[in-house]
Amino acid sequence: MTDTMQHELSPLDRKITDVFPQHTVRKDLVGEIKGNAVVPTYVLEFLLSQFATTTDALSIESGVRRVQEILAQHYVHRDEAMLIQSKIREKGHYRVIDKVQVTLNEKLDRYEASFSHLNIRQVVVDPNIVQKNEKLLVTGIWCICRIGYAYTGEKDEVPWRLESLKPVQMATDDVHNFIEGRKAFSTEEWIDLMLQSIGFNPELFSDRAKLLLLIRMVPFVERNFNVVELGPKGTGKSHIYSEFSPHGMLISGGEISVAKLFVNNATGRVGLVGFWDTIAFDEFAGRNKKAGKELVDIMKNYMANKTFSRGVEQIPGEASLVFVGNTDHDVPTMLRTSDLFEALPSQYHDPAFLDRIHVYIPGWEFEQIRSEMFTDGYGFVVDYLAEVLHNLRDLDYSDRFNPYFELSSSLSTRDKDGIRKTFSGLMKLIYPSGAASAEQIEPLLRLAIEGRKRVKDQLCRIDTTMTPVDFAYTKVGSETPITVRTFEEIDYPKLYRRQHTDDASDEDDGTIPEGALPDKDAALTEDAPEQPLTAKPTPSPIERMQALAKPGVKELEENERGFSYDKLFGPYVAGAQQLELIDPYIRLSYQMRNLAEFMEMVRRNSNPRQRVHVHLITKKDEEEHKAKRQQEMLEELKHNYAPMGVDLTFEFNDTIHDRRLCTDTGWKITMGRGLDIFQQGNDGDWLNPQNRIQKMRRIKSCTFTYLRDDDILTDQEKQSRN
């Protein structure tokens, strides 16, 4: 048995294969079988689903061999076309895997197929096959075909015969079982399952990155959804539209004719938008690219009204449009000199076109794709998932936040439409039953608002007649609005708020967020030098830090940067020798990193001549093997930090819930999220400064309350304070 077939199932893998046993596949097997076959992932997984939908290593190995044999025998390589043609002639018929397109021969009144790789044309097709698979008439689709050969010698005869054809796509509606199976998963598990299904390892993506990846899938589950994603090269912008679904179409080069996309007036034949769920325009960016005015005008009308016409009649369409392309500059440069749409062709750098975009995905937030980002875990067979999402397009969840939240009244109709459609798509992907709590709904609503705000804010730069609106929402029963900001607005506030490019100056543009680098005085390394008896005593560094500690409440907003443990805790732990930290969730590796960074902060803010004792109270992991690893990591931290003068002790208490820090200097700090205030990133990527500098990490929304507890002070300390 090969090493590749050996695979240790994770808890999520076990759950996936138990709940959806007939519709899952190990994602790394695609690379194992693909070889040099230039076929989409959904074709390969379709074959794997026939032979290797199992967790048994021997069965998987056998199934993979069978699929490899099928590809070797029946997949048509272009340079072997003549060999396959010969096999068909000699055997009388032969099965092939190829991309097939059909046209109507009006002179002979018959349908004829052409095979992309086999390089044969005018193959007669039964009209019943065409009626069942109308997409054959629009563009090529991958099929498993049985081709016959019958030569009679008649003039102009084509000896090839299409005896049977099976498109590589699911034909059953399994939405009910899909929704029922979803109930077995937590929200986090389900999102990870969706990521594994499109081939990514969820452990290497932050919570926000996961949701942004899911927005790329919304066009498959939401009708007439218009998306722009611009960003650096190599971030996988177009991958999902070419590999994921048999209902999606990727147009390379970003240029296409009106007849091909909408309708051919000469023949009356409807174009791509009439047959595909999603049409993605790859390499859409490029200031020098040209597009005809007629195409742009028809596209604008279609994006706004879901219909198109070339002067004959109004034709409805349901295809979502996706525009992806590469940016030429980084975000601060775009904000300083132009806008975030600057890379688009001039014909599309038009307020009327851009206002029809529902969401702008910030492509610059994605890392460049690396091999370790791909998963070897289990996920849905992509053509199964694609078919489920296709059928979920019939549902509308755009109003599911209404019982809990209300959008700002200043938003335009198009703003609200963009927000609601993005939100509806995310709901279908994450909560396909449509049922979710206010706490589960809110982050999806915020992301949907942010995606539309990114569009509208740039429109206000491009068109000075547009009026900025308030992208905010309120909780039902509350009058306090909650404002949503884009990351670009948070990171580069001075550049973002410029409405005209000629306002740019040499002022600080926030390219490195204020406070992103460690403060010079954040750490205390030594006491102040002795002062002459005649001089006024100068406070020591510890005393200066302690003077900054004030009772109060600090609210941290979602996605902010510029915070660190030194900033949040430093003045309150300065000079402390005994600290008690209560945090139920110190289990996973990144949470252990948080604890290590906390102890380093305590050491920096203490007297270097004194030892510091940190006592941790946390919960033990429920799974035995994880609890063992948790204990090992805590023991390792205890061993490693003792030489630094930090003595760590810990105990497990399964009844605790609150997060709190108490010091022997009289401070009690309640922490809404404990030490887990940073959004999860890729712990293993030490080339990323965010993993080394806390102030460059993004924050989760949480609250810190600082209380001075006089009751725990000693009489001597109280007297000294008085």
Coordinates of N, CA and C in Angstrom, one line a residue, residues 406-408 446 470-475 478-484:
E406 N -31.8 46.0 11.7 CA -32.4 46.9 10.8 C -31.3 47.7 10.1
L407 N -31.3 47.8 8.8 CA -30.3 48.5 8.0 C -30.6 50.0 8.1
S408 N -29.5 50.8 8.0 CA -29.6 52.3 8.0 C -30.6 52.8 6.9
R446 N -22.5 41.9 8.8 CA -21.5 42.8 8.8 C -20.6 42.7 7.5
D470 N -24.6 56.2 5.2 CA -24.2 55.6 6.5 C -24.4 54.1 6.4
F471 N -23.2 53.4 6.3 CA -23.3 51.9 6.3 C -23.3 51.4 7.7
A472 N -24.5 51.3 8.3 CA -24.6 51.0 9.7 C -25.9 50.2 9.8
Y473 N -26.1 49.5 10.9 CA -27.3 48.8 11.3 C -27.5 48.9 12.7
T474 N -28.7 48.7 13.1 CA -29.1 48.7 14.6 C -29.7 47.4 15.0
K475 N -29.5 47.1 16.2 CA -30.2 45.9 16.7 C -31.6 46.2 17.1
S478 N -32.9 48.6 19.9 CA -31.9 49.6 20.3 C -31.9 50.7 19.3
E479 N -31.5 51.9 19.8 CA -31.5 53.1 19.0 C -30.0 53.4 18.6
T480 N -29.1 52.7 19.1 CA -27.7 53.0 18.9 C -27.2 52.3 17.6
P481 N -26.8 53.0 16.6 CA -26.3 52.4 15.3 C -25.0 51.8 15.5
I482 N -24.7 50.7 14.7 CA -23.4 50.1 14.7 C -22.8 50.3 13.3
T483 N -21.8 51.1 13.3 CA -21.2 51.4 12.0 C -20.2 50.3 11.5
V484 N -20.2 50.0 10.2 CA -19.3 49.0 9.7 C -18.3 49.8 8.8

